CSV table of C-alpha atoms in Angstrom, one decimal:
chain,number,residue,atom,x,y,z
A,1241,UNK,CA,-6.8,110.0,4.5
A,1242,UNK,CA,-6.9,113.6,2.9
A,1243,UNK,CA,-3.5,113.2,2.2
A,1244,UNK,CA,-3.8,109.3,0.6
A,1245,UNK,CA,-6.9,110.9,-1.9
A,1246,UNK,CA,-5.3,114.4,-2.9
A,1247,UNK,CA,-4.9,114.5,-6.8
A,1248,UNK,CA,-1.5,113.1,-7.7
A,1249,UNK,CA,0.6,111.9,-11.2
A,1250,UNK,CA,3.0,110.2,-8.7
A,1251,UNK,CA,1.5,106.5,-10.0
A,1252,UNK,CA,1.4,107.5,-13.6
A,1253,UNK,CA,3.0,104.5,-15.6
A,1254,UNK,CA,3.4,102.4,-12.5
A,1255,UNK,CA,1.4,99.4,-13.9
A,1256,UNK,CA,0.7,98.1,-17.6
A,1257,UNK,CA,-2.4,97.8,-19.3
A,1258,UNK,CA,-1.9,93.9,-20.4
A,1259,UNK,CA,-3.8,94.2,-24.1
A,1260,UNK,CA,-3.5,90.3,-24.3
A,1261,UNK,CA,-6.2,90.2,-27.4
A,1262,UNK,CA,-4.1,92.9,-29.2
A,1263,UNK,CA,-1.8,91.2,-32.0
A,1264,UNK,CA,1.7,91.7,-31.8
A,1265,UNK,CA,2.3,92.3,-35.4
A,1266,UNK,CA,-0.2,94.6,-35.7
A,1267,UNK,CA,0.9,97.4,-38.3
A,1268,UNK,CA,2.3,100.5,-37.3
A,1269,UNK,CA,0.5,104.1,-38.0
A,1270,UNK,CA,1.9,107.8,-37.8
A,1271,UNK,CA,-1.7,108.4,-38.4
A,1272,UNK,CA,-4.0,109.2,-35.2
A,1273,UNK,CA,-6.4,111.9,-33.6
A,1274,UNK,CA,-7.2,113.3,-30.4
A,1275,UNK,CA,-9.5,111.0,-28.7
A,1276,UNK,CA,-7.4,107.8,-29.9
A,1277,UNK,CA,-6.1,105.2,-27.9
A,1278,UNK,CA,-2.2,104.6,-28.6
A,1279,UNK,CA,0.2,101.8,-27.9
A,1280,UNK,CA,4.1,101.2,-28.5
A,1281,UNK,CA,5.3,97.4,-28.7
A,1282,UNK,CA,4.9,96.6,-25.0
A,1283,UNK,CA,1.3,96.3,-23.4
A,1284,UNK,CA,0.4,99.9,-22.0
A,1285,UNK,CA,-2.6,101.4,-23.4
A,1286,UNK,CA,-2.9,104.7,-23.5
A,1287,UNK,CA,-5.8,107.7,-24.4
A,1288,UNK,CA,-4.2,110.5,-26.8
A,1289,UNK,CA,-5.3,113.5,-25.1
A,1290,UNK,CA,-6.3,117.4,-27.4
A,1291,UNK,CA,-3.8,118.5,-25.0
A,1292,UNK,CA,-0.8,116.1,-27.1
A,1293,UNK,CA,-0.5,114.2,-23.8
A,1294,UNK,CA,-1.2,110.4,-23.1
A,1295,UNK,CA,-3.1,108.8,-20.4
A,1296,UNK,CA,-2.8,105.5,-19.2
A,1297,UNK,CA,-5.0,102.6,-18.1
A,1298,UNK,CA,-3.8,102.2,-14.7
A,1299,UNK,CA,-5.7,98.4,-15.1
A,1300,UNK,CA,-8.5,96.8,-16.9
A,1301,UNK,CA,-11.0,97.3,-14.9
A,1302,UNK,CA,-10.7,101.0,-15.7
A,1303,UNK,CA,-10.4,100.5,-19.4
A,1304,UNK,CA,-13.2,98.4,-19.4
A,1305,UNK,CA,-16.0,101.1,-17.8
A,1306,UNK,CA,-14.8,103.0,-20.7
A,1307,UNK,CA,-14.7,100.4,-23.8
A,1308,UNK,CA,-15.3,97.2,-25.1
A,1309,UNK,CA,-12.3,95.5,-26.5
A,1310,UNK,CA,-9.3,96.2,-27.7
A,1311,UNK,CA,-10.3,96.7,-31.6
A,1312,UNK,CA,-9.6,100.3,-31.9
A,1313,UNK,CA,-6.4,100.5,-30.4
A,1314,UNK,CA,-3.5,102.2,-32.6
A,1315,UNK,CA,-0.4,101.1,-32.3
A,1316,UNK,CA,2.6,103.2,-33.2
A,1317,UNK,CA,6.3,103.4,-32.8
A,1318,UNK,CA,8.0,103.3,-29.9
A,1319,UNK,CA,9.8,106.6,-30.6
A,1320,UNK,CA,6.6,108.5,-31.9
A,1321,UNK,CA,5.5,107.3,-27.9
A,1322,UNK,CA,8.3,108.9,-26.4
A,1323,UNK,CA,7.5,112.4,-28.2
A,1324,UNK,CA,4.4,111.8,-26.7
A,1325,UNK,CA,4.3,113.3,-23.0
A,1326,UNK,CA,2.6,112.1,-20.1
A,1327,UNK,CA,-0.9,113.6,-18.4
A,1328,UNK,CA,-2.0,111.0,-15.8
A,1329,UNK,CA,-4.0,108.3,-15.9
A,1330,UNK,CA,-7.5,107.6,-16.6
A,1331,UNK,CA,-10.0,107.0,-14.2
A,1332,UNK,CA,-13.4,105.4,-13.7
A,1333,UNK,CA,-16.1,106.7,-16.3
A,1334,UNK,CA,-18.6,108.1,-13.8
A,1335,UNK,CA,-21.6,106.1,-13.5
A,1336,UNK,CA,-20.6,102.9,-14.5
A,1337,UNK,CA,-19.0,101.4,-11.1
A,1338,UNK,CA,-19.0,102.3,-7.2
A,1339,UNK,CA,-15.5,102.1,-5.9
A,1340,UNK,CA,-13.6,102.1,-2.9
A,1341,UNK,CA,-10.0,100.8,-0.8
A,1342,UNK,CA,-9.5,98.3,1.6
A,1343,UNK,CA,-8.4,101.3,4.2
A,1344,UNK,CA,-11.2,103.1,4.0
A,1345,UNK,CA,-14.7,101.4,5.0
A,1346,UNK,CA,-16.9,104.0,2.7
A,1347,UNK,CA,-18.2,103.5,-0.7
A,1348,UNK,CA,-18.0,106.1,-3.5
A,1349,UNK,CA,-19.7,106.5,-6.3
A,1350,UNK,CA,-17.5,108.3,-9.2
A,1351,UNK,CA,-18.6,112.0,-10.5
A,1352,UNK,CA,-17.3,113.5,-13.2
A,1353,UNK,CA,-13.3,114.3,-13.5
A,1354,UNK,CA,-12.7,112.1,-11.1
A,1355,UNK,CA,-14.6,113.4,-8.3
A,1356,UNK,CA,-15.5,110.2,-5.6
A,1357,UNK,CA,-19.2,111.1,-4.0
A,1358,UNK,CA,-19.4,108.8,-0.9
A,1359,UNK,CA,-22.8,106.7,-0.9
A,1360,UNK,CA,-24.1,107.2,2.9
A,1361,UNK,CA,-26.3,104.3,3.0
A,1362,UNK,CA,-27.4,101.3,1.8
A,1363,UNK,CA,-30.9,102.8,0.6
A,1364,UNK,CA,-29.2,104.5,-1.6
A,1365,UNK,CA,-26.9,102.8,-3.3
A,1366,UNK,CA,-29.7,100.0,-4.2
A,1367,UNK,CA,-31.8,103.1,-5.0
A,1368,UNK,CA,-28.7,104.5,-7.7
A,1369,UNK,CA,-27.6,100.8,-8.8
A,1370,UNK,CA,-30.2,98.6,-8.3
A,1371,UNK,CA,-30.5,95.3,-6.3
A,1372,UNK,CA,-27.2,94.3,-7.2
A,1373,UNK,CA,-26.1,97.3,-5.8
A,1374,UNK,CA,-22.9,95.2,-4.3
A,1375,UNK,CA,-21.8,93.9,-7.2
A,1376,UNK,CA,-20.8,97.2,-8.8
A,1377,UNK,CA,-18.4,97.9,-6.2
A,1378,UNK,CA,-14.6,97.9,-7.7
A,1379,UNK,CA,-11.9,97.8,-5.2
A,1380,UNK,CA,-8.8,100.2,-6.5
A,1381,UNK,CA,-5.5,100.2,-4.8
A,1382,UNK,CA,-4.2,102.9,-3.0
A,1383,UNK,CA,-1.6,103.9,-5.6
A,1384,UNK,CA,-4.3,104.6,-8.2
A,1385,UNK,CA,-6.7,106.0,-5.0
A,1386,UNK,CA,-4.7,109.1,-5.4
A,1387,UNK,CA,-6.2,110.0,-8.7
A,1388,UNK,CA,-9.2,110.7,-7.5
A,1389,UNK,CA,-10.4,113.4,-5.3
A,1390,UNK,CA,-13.0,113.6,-2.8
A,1391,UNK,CA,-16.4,115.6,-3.6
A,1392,UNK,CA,-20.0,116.2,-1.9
A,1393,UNK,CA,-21.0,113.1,-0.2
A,1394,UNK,CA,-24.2,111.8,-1.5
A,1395,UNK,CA,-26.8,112.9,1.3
A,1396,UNK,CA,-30.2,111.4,-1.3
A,1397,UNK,CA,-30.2,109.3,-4.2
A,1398,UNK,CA,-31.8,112.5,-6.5
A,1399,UNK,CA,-28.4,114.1,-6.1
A,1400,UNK,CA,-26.9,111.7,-8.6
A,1401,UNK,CA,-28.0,109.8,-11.3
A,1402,UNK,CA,-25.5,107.2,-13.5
A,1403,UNK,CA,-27.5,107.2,-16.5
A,1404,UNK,CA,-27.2,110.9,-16.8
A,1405,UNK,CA,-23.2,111.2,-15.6
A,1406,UNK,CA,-22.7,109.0,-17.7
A,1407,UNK,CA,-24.6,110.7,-20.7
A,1408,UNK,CA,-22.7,113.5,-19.8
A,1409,UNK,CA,-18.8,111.5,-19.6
A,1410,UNK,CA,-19.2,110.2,-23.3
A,1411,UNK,CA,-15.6,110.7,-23.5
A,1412,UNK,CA,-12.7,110.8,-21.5
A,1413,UNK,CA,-12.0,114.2,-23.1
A,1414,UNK,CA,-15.4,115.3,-21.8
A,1415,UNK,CA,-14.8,113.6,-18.3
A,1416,UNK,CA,-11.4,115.2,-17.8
A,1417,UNK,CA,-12.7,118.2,-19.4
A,1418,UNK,CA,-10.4,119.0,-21.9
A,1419,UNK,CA,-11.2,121.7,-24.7
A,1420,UNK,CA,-11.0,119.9,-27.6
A,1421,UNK,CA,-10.8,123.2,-30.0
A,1422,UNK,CA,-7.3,123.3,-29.1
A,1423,UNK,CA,-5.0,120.5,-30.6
A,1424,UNK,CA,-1.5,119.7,-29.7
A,1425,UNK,CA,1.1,118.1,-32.3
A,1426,UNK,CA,4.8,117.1,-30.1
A,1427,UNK,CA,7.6,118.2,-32.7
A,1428,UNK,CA,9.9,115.3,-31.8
A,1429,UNK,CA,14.1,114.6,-33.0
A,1430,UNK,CA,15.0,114.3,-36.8
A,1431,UNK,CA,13.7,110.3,-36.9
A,1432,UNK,CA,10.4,111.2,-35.1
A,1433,UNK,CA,9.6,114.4,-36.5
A,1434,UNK,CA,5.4,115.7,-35.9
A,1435,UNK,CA,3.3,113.6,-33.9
A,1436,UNK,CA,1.7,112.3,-34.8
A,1437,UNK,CA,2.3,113.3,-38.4
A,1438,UNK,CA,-1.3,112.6,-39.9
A,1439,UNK,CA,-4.7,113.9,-37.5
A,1440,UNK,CA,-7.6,115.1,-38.3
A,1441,UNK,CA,-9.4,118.1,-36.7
A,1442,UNK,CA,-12.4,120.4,-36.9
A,1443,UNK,CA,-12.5,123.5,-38.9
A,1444,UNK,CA,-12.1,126.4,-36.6
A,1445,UNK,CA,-9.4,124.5,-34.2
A,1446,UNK,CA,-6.3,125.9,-33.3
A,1447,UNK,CA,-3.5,123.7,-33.4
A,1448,UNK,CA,-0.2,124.2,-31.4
A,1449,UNK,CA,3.2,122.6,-32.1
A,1450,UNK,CA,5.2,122.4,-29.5
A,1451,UNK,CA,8.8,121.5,-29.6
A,1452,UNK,CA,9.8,118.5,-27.4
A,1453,UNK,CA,13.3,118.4,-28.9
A,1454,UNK,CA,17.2,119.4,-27.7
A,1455,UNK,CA,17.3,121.4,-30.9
A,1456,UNK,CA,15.6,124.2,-33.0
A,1457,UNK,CA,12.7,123.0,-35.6
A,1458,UNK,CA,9.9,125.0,-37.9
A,1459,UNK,CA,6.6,124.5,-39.1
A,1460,UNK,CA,6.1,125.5,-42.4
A,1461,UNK,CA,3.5,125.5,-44.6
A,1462,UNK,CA,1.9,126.7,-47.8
A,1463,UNK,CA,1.6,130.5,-47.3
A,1464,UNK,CA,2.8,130.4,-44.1
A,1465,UNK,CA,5.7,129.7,-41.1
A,1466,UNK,CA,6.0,129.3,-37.8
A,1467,UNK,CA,9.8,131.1,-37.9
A,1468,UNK,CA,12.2,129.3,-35.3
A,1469,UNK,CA,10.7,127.3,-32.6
A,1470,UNK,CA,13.0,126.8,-29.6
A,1471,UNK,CA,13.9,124.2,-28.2
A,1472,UNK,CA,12.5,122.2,-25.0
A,1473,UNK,CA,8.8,123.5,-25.1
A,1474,UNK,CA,9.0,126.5,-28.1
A,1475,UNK,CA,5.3,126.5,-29.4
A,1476,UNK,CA,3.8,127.9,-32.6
A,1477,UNK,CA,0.0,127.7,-32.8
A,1478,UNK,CA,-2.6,128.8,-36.2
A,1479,UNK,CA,-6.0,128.6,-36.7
A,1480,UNK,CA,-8.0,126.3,-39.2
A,1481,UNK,CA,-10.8,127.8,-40.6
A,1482,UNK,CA,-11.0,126.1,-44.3
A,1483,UNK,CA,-11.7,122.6,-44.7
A,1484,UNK,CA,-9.4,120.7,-46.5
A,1485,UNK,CA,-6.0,118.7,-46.2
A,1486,UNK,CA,-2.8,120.7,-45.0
A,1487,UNK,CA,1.1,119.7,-45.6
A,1488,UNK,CA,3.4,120.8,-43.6
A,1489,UNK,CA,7.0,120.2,-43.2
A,1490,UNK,CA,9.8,121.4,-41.1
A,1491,UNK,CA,12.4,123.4,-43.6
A,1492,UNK,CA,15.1,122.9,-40.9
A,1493,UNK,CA,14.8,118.9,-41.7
A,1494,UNK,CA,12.5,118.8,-44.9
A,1495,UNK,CA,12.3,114.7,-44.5
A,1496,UNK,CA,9.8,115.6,-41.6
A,1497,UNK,CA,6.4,115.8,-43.3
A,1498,UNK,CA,3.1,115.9,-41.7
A,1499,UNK,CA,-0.7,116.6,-42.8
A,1500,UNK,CA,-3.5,118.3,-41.1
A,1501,UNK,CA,-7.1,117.2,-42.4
A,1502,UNK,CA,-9.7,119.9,-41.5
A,1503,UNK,CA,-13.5,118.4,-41.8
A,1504,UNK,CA,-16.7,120.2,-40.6
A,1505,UNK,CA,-17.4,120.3,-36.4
């Protein structure tokens, strides 16, 4: 069992997100932010990650502890995906739903990051959840069991309230606990260019371009450039202390354009 629930991205991707309410001829951006959820043309949903990663919905039943519908989905193109590398996949927002897997007899209740507390009795999983205690229990299978890791069991129901976890895991960036003063743009090939090429950041974030391409690209600005940035994971990273809207473009393919927008924290 220690094995089944150690942390692993061995299932990332493994199932689609189907989006079924999300039109198929929705328009395409190159405009989107940290915190933003992402598609391509197929179904997979996806949380664009500080870090310039994406996380996928492993299923609905995840996506749905964490939003409503489907309305503020992006979707871009399938290439400006691609740039975009992969961190895992999102898990229960704590607080919201009890879980557990047909293997394993014990019921968890979900901490923050992904941490599974196990619920010792039925006392107190009526006391944490409330009558209907059962019907907040989500079964997961045991591919997407191994995103989760076990934590301190849940010995009374004082140790661990949902209202506050869940106060506390607004976000997925706060639940996975990501920085969010440090931004990540993927430099992609000559048709993909920055990604994404339009975001919008606070003042006093660093931002880091890192180079996901076979060949050599820049980041050049007005006042200022990055030099040469290798190839296959070069990075160049500055500082944004002024509000306003940045340009950028790499010299080395001046077609590639991008814009920074610096508002207040």
């Amino acid at each position: 069992m220690k094995q089944l629930l150690r942390r692993s991205l061995a299932t990332v991707g493994t199932l689609a997100m189907i989006a079924a309410p999300l039109a198929s001829h929705a328009a395409v951006t190159s405009a989107f932010s940290a915190g933003d959820l992402i598609k391509g043309s197929g179904s997979t949903v996806y949380y664009f990650a500080s870090n310039g990663k994406r996380f996928v919905f492993p299923n609905d039943k995840t996506y749905f502890t964490w939003y409503t519908d489907f309305s503020g989905v992006r979707q871009i193109s399938n290439g400006a995906l691609s740039t975009i590398p992969l961190g895992g996949n999102v898990t229960y927002r704590p607080g919201v739903k009890m879980v557990k897997i047909t293997t394993d007899p014990k019921t968890y209740a979900v901490d923050q990051n992904g941490v599974l507390r196990w619920v010792k009795t039925e006392q107190i999983a009526e006391s944490l959840f409330g009558l209907a205690w059962k019907s907040r229990i989500d079964d997961i299978p045991d591919a997407f069991f191994t995103n989760y890791r076990v934590g301190n069991p849940i010995e009374f129901s004082a140790e661990y309230k949902p209202a506050d976890v869940m106060t506390l895991t607004a976000t997925i960036a706060q639940d996975k606990q990501m920085d969010e003063t440090k931004i990540t743009i993927s430099i992609g090939d000559v048709d993909n260019g920055f990604v994404p090429k339009t975001i919008t950041i606070k003042r006093g974030t660093n931002v880091t371009w890192t180079n996901r391409d076979n060949n050599v690209h820049n980041v050049t600005g007005a006042g200022w450039t990055s030099g040469d940035i290798a190839k296959n994971g070069g990075e160049y990273s500055r500082k944004f202390d002024t509000n306003g809207s940045f340009e950028y473009r790499d010299t080395i393919n001046p077609a590639n354009t991008a814009t920074i927008n610096v508002v207040n924290p």
